[in-house]
Short mmCIF file of C-alpha atoms in Angstrom, two decimals:
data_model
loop_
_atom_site.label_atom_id
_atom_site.label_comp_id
_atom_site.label_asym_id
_atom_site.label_seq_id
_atom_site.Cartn_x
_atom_site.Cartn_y
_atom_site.Cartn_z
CA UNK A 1 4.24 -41.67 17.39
CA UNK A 2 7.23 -39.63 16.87
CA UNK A 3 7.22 -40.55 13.35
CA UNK A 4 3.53 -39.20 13.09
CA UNK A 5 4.45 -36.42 14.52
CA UNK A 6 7.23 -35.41 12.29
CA UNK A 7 4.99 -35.91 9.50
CA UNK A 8 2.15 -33.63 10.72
CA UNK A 9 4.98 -30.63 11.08
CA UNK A 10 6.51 -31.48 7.72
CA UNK A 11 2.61 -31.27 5.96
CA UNK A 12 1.85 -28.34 8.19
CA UNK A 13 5.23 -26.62 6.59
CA UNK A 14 4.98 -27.84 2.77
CA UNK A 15 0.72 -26.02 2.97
CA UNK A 16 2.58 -22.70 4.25
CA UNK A 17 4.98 -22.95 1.05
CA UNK A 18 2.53 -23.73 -1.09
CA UNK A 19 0.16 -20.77 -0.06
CA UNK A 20 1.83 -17.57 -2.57
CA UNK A 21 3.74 -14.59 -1.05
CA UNK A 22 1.21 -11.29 -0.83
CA UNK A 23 3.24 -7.90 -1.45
CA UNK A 24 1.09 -4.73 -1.60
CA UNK A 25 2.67 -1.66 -2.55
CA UNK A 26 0.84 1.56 -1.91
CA UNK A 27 1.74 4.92 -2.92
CA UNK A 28 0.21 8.31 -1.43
CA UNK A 29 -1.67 11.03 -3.01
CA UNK A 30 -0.60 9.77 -6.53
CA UNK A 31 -3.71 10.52 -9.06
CA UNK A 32 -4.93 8.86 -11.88
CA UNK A 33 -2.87 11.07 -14.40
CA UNK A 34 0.48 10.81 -12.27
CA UNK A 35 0.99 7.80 -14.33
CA UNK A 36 2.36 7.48 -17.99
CA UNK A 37 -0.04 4.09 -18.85
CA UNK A 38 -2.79 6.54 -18.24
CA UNK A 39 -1.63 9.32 -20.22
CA UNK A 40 0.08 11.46 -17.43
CA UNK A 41 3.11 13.22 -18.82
CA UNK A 42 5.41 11.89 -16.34
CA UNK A 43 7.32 8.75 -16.91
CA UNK A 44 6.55 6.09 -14.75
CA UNK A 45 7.98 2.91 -17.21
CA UNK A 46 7.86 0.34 -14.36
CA UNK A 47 4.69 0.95 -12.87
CA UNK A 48 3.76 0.45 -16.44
CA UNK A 49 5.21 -2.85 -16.85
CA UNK A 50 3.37 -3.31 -14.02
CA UNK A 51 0.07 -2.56 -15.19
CA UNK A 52 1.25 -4.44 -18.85
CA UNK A 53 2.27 -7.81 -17.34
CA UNK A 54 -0.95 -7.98 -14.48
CA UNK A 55 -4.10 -6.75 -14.97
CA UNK A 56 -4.76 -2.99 -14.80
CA UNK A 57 -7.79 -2.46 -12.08
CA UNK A 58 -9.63 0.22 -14.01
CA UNK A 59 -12.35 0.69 -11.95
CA UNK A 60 -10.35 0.94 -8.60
CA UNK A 61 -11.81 3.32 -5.90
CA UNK A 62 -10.28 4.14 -2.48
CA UNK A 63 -11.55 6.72 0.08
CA UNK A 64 -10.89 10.27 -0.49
CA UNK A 65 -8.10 10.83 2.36
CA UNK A 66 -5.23 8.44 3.30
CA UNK A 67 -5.89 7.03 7.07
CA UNK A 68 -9.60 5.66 6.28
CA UNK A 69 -8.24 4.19 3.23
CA UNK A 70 -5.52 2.10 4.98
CA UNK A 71 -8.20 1.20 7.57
CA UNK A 72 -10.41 0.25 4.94
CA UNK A 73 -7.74 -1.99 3.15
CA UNK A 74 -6.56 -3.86 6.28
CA UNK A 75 -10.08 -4.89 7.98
CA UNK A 76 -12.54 -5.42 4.80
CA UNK A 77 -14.99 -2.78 6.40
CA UNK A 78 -16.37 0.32 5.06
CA UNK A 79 -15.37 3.56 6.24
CA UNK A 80 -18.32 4.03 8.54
CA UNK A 81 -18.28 0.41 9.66
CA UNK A 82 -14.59 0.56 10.92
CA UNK A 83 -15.00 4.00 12.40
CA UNK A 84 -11.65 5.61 10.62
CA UNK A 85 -13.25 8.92 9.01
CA UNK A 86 -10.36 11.43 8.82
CA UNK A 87 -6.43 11.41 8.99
CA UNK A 88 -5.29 10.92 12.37
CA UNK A 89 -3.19 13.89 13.88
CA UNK A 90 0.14 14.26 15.41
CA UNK A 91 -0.37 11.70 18.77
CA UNK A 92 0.34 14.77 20.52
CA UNK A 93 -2.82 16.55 19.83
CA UNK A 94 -4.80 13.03 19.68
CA UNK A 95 -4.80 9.96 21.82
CA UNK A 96 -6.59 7.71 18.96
CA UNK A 97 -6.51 4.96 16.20
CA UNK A 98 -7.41 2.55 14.37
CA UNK A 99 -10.27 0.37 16.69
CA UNK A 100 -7.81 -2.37 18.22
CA UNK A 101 -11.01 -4.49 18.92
CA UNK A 102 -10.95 -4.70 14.57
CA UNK A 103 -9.21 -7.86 13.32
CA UNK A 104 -6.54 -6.83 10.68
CA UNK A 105 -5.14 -8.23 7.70
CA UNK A 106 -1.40 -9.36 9.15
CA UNK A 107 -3.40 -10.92 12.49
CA UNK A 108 -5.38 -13.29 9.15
CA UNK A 109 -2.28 -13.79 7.74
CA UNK A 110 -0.36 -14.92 10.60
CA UNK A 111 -3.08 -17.75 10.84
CA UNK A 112 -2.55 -18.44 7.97
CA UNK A 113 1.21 -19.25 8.63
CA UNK A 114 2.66 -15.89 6.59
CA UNK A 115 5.08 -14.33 8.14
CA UNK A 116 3.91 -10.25 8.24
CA UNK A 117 6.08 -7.39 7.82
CA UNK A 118 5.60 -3.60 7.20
CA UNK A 119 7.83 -0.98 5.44
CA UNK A 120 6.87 2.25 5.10
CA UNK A 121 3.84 4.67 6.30
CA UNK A 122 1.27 3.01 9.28
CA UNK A 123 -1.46 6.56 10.12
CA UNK A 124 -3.49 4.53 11.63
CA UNK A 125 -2.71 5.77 15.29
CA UNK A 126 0.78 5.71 17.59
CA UNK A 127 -0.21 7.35 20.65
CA UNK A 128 -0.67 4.11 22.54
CA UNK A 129 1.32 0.68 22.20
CA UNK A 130 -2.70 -0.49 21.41
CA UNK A 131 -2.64 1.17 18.46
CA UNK A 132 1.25 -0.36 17.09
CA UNK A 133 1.67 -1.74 14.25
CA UNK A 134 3.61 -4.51 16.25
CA UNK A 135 0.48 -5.16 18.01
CA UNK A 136 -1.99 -5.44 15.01
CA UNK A 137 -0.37 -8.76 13.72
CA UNK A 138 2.89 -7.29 12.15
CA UNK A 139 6.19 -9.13 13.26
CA UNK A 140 8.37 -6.74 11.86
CA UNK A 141 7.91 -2.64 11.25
CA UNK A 142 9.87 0.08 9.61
CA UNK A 143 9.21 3.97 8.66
CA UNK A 144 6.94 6.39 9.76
CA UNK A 145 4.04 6.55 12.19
CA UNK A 146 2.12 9.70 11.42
CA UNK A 147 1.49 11.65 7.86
CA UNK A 148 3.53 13.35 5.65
CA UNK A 149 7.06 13.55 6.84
CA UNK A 150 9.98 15.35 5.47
CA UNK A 151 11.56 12.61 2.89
CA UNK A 152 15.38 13.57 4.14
CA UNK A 153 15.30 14.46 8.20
CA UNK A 154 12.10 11.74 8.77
CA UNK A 155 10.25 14.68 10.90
CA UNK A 156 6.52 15.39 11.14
CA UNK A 157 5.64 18.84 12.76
CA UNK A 158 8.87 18.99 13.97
CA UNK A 159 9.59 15.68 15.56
CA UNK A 160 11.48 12.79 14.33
CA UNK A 161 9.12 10.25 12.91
CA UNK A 162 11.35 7.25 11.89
CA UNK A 163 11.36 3.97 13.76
CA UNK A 164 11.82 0.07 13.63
CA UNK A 165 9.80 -1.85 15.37
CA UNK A 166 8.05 1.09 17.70
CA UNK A 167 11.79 2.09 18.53
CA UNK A 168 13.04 5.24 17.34
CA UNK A 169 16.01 5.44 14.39
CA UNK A 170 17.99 7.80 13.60
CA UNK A 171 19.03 7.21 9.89
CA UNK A 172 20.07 9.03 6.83
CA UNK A 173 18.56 8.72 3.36
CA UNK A 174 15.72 9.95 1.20
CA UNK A 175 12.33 7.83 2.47
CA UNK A 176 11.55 6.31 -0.67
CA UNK A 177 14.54 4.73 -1.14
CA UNK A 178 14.94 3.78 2.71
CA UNK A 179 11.26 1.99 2.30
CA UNK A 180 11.78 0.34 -0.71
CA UNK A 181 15.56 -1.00 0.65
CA UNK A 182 13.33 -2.19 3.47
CA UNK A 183 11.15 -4.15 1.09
CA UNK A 184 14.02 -5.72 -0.95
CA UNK A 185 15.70 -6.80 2.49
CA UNK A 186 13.32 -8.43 3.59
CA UNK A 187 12.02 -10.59 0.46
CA UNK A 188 15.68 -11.52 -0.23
CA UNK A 189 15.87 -12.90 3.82
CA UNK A 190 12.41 -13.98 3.30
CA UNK A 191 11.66 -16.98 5.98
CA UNK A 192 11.83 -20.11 3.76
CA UNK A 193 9.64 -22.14 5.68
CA UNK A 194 6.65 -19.18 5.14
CA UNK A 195 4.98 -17.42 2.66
CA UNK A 196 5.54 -13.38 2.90
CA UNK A 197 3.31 -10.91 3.54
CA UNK A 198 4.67 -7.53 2.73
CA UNK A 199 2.86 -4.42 3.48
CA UNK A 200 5.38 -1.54 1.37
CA UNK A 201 3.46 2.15 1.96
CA UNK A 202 5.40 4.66 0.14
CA UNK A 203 4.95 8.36 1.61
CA UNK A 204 5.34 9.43 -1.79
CA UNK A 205 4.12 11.73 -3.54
CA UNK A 206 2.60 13.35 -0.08
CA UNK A 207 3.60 16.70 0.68
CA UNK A 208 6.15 18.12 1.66
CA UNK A 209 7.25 17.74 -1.80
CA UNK A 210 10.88 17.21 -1.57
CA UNK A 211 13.25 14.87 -4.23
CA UNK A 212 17.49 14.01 -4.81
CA UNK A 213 18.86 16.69 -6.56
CA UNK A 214 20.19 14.14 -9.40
CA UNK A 215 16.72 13.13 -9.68
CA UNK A 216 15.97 16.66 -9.97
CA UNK A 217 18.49 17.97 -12.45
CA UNK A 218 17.20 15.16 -14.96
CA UNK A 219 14.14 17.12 -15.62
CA UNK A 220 15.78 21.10 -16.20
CA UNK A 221 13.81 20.61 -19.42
CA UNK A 222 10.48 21.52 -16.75
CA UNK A 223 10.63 24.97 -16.22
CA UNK A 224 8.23 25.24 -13.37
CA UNK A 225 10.22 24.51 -10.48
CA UNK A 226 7.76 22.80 -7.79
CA UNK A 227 6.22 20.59 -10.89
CA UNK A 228 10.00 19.53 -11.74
CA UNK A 229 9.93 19.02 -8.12
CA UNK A 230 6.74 17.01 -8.51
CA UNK A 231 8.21 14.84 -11.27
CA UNK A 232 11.25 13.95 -9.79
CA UNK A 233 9.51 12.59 -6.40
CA UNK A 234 7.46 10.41 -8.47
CA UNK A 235 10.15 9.23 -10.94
CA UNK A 236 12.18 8.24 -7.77
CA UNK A 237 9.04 6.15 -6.56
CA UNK A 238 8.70 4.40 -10.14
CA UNK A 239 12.23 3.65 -10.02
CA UNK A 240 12.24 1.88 -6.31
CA UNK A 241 9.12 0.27 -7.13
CA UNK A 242 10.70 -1.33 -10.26
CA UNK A 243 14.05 -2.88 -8.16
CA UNK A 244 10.84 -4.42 -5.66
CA UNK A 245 9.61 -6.25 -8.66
CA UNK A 246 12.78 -7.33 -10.09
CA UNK A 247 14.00 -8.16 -6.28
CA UNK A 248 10.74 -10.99 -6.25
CA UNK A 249 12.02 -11.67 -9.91
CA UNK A 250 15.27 -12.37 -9.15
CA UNK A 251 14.89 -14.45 -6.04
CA UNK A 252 12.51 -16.73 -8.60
CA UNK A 253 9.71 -16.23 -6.61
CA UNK A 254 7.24 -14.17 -8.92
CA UNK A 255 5.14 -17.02 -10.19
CA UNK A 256 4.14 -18.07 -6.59
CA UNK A 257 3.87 -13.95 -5.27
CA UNK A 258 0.64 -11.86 -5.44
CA UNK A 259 1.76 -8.15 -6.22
CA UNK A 260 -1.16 -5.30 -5.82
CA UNK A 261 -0.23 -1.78 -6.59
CA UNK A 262 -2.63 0.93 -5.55
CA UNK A 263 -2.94 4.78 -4.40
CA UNK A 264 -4.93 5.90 -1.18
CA UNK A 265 -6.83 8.44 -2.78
CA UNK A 266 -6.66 11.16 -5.18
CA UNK A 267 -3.70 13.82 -5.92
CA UNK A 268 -3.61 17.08 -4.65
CA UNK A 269 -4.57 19.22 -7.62
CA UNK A 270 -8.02 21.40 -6.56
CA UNK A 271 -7.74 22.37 -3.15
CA UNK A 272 -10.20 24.39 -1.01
CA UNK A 273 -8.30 27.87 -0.31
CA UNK A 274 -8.90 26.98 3.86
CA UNK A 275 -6.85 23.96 3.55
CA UNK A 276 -3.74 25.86 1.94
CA UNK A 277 -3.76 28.36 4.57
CA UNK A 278 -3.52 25.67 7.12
CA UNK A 279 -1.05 24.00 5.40
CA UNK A 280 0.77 25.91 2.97
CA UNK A 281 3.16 23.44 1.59
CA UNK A 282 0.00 21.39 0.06
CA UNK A 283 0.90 24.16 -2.77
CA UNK A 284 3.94 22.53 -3.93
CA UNK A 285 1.60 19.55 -5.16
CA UNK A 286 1.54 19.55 -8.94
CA UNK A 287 -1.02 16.16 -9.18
CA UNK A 288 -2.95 15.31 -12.00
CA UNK A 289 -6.44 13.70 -12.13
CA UNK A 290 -6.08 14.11 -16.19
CA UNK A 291 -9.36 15.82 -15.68
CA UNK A 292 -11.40 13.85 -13.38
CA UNK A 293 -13.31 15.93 -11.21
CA UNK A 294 -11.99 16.78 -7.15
CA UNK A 295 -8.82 15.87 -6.06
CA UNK A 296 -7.97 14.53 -2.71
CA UNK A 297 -10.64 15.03 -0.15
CA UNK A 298 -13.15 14.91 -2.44
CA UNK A 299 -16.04 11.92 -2.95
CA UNK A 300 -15.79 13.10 -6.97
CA UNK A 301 -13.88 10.77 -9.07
CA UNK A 302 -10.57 12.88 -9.06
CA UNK A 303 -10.65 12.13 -5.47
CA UNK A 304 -11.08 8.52 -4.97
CA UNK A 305 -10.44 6.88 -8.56
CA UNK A 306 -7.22 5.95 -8.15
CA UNK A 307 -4.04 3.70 -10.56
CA UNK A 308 -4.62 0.28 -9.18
CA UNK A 309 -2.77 -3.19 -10.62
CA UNK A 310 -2.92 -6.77 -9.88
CA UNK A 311 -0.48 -9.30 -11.06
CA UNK A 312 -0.26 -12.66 -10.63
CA UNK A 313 1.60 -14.36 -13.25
CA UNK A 314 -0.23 -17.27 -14.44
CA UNK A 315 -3.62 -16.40 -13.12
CA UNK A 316 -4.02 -12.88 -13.34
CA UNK A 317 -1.98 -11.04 -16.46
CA UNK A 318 -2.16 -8.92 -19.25
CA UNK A 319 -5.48 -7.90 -18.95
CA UNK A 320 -7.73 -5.05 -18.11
CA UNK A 321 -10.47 -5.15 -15.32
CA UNK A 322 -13.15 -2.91 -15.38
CA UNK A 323 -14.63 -4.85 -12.47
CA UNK A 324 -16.18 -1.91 -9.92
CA UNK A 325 -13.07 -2.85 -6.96
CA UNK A 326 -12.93 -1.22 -3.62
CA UNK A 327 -9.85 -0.59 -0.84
CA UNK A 328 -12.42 -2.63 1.36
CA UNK A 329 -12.59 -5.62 -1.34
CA UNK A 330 -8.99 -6.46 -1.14
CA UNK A 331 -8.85 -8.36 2.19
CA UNK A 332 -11.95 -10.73 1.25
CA UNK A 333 -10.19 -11.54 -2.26
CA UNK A 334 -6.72 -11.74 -1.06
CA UNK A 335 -8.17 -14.16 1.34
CA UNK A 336 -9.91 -16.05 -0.91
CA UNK A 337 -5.99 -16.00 -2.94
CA UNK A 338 -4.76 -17.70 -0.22
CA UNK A 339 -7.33 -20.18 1.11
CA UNK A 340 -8.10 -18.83 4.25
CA UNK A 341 -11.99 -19.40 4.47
CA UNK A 342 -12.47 -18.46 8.40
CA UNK A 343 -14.67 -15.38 9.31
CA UNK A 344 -15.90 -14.98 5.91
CA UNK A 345 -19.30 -12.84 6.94
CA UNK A 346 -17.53 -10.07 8.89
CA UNK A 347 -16.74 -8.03 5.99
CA UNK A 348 -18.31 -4.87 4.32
CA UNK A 349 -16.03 -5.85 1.07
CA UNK A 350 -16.60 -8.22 -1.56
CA UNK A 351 -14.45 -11.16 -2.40
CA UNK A 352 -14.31 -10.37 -5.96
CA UNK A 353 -11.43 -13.18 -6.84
CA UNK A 354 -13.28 -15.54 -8.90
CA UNK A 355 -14.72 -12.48 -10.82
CA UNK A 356 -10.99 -10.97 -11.08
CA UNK A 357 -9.96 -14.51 -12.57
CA UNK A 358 -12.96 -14.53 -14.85
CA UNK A 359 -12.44 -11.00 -15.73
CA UNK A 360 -16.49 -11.19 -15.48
CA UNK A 361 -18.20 -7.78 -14.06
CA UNK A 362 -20.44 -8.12 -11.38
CA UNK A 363 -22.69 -5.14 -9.68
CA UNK A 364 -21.47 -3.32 -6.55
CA UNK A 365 -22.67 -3.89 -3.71
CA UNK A 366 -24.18 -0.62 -1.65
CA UNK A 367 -23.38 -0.49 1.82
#
């Protein structure tokens, strides 16, 4: 019996290896023409290796503002199904968030034996411990609870905005890198009996625009000052992306790792004159929908047709989807990745994995 036992732990361990590692990095506010593989006019070389080596998600649409996009991705639903229709304000002003009640990706994969961590940006509500990222399925968290926060002093209207795990850190360095040394921590002290599931939300490029100053003085050859600005915030997120992917390189774990690289909705190019006298630093964005119509905010394309990758070397590589793909489809088919086949009728999104692997087109689905 003991020996039985022993056995059914060892088989339960060696299907939780076998399962691949899930990392999703998502960037805010960056448009379809903030990156050089579509044309944009600042570099952005490893997100286009990126899109080179997987397969460039053409057809990728998220919602038109950042909270109901990140609600979207995490419980399959649709933006009216899941109830998350704006940003969420400072917890000050609002005592809301995301629906606890909603089953969330990290609570799927922890039954399915991953162990869960987040780095980077939650907005999906921090005024009660209901709302925490530790209690939505996420053993570990690191960053920011609210919006856009300064990238240096970690504030958000004028409050300090940095934590791990719920508990507030004081801590120097510029956000991008801090989340993206977050990221490479953990995959390099990855659990080695587990697959990881890595959640990396970049606050960049969200206002307030801020970058290093060696970053900066690169680009003197701009002369507009808020779009060198612009640049340099965005070359700093290329850069920290790039040492993620080598990171899951280097630890020789990239054949068995799922990487998906999106944006949570449009750039901040076109903006309704009420919204820039609320908030006057949403001026400093320089974003560029390479002339898509709207920007953020808006239901055109400019606002919700967004850079989107997914690699998977082996399966799915060097190749261009033009597959109709949705924030809400990415729980279904990362599911499906995975072999977890329990509530399989509760979502609004489509499993489109076999499709993705096919690189076959099927219809959308109206909701």
């Amino acid at each position: 019996m003991h020996y039985l036992l022993i056995f059914f732990l060892f088989s339960l361990n060696l299907m939780a290896v076998d399962k691949p590692n899930v990392v999703i990095i998502l960037t805010d506010d960056l448009g379809w023409g903030d990156v050089s593989y579509h044309g944009g006019h600042i570099p952005t070389p490893n997100i286009d290796q990126l899109a080179e080596d997987g397969m460039e998600l053409n057809r990728f649409y998220s919602n038109p503002v950042c909270s109901p996009t990140r609600a979207s991705l995490l419980t399959g639903l649709h933006i009216f199904n899941h109830g998350v229709v704006r940003p969420f304000m400072n917890p000050a002003a609002e005592q809301t968030g995301m629906p606890p009640e909603l089953k969330i990706m990290p609570q799927y994969f922890k039954e399915a034996g991953y162990q869960t961590a987040l780095s980077g940006k939650w907005h999906l509500g921090s005024a009660k411990e209901e709302f925490w990222p530790s209690n939505r399925g996420f053993e570990t968290s690191y960053g920011h609870m609210t919006g856009g926060i300064g990238y240096f002093d970690h504030t958000a209207a004028g409050r300090l905005d940095w934590h791990r795990n719920e508990s507030t850190l004081r801590e120097e360095g510029y956000s991008t890198v801090l989340i993206a040394n977050e990221a490479i921590n953990l995959i390099k002290n990855k659990d080695q009996s587990r697959p990881l599931f890595l959640y990396v939300a970049f606050n960049a490029p969200h206002t307030p625009i801020e970058a290093e100053n060696n970053v900066i003085n690169e680009l003197l050859n701009i002369k507009n000052e808020k779009e060198r600005k612009y640049a340099a915030n965005i070359i700093s997120l290329d850069r920290e992306i790039g040492k993620i992917i080598n990171i899951i390189e280097s630890e020789g774990i990239l054949e068995e790792t799922i990487i998906i690289f999106f944006s949570d909705n449009g750039p901040v190019f076109d903006i309704d004159p009420i919204a820039a006298t609320i908030a006057p630093d949403i001026l400093d964005s320089k974003g560029n929908t390479l002339g898509l119509k709207g920007s953020k905010g808006s239901a055109y394309e400019g606002g919700i047709r967004v850079p989107g990758i997914i690699y998977y070397k082996g399966v799915l590589e060097k190749s261009i989807s033009n597959q109709f793909f949705f924030s809400d489809d990415i729980l279904p088919t990362l599911l499906t990745a995975v072999g977890y086949d329990k509530d399989r009728n509760f979502y609004t999104g489509v499993d489109r994995w076999e499709s993705l692997k096919s690189n076959n087109i099927e219809d959308p689905i109206n909701v």
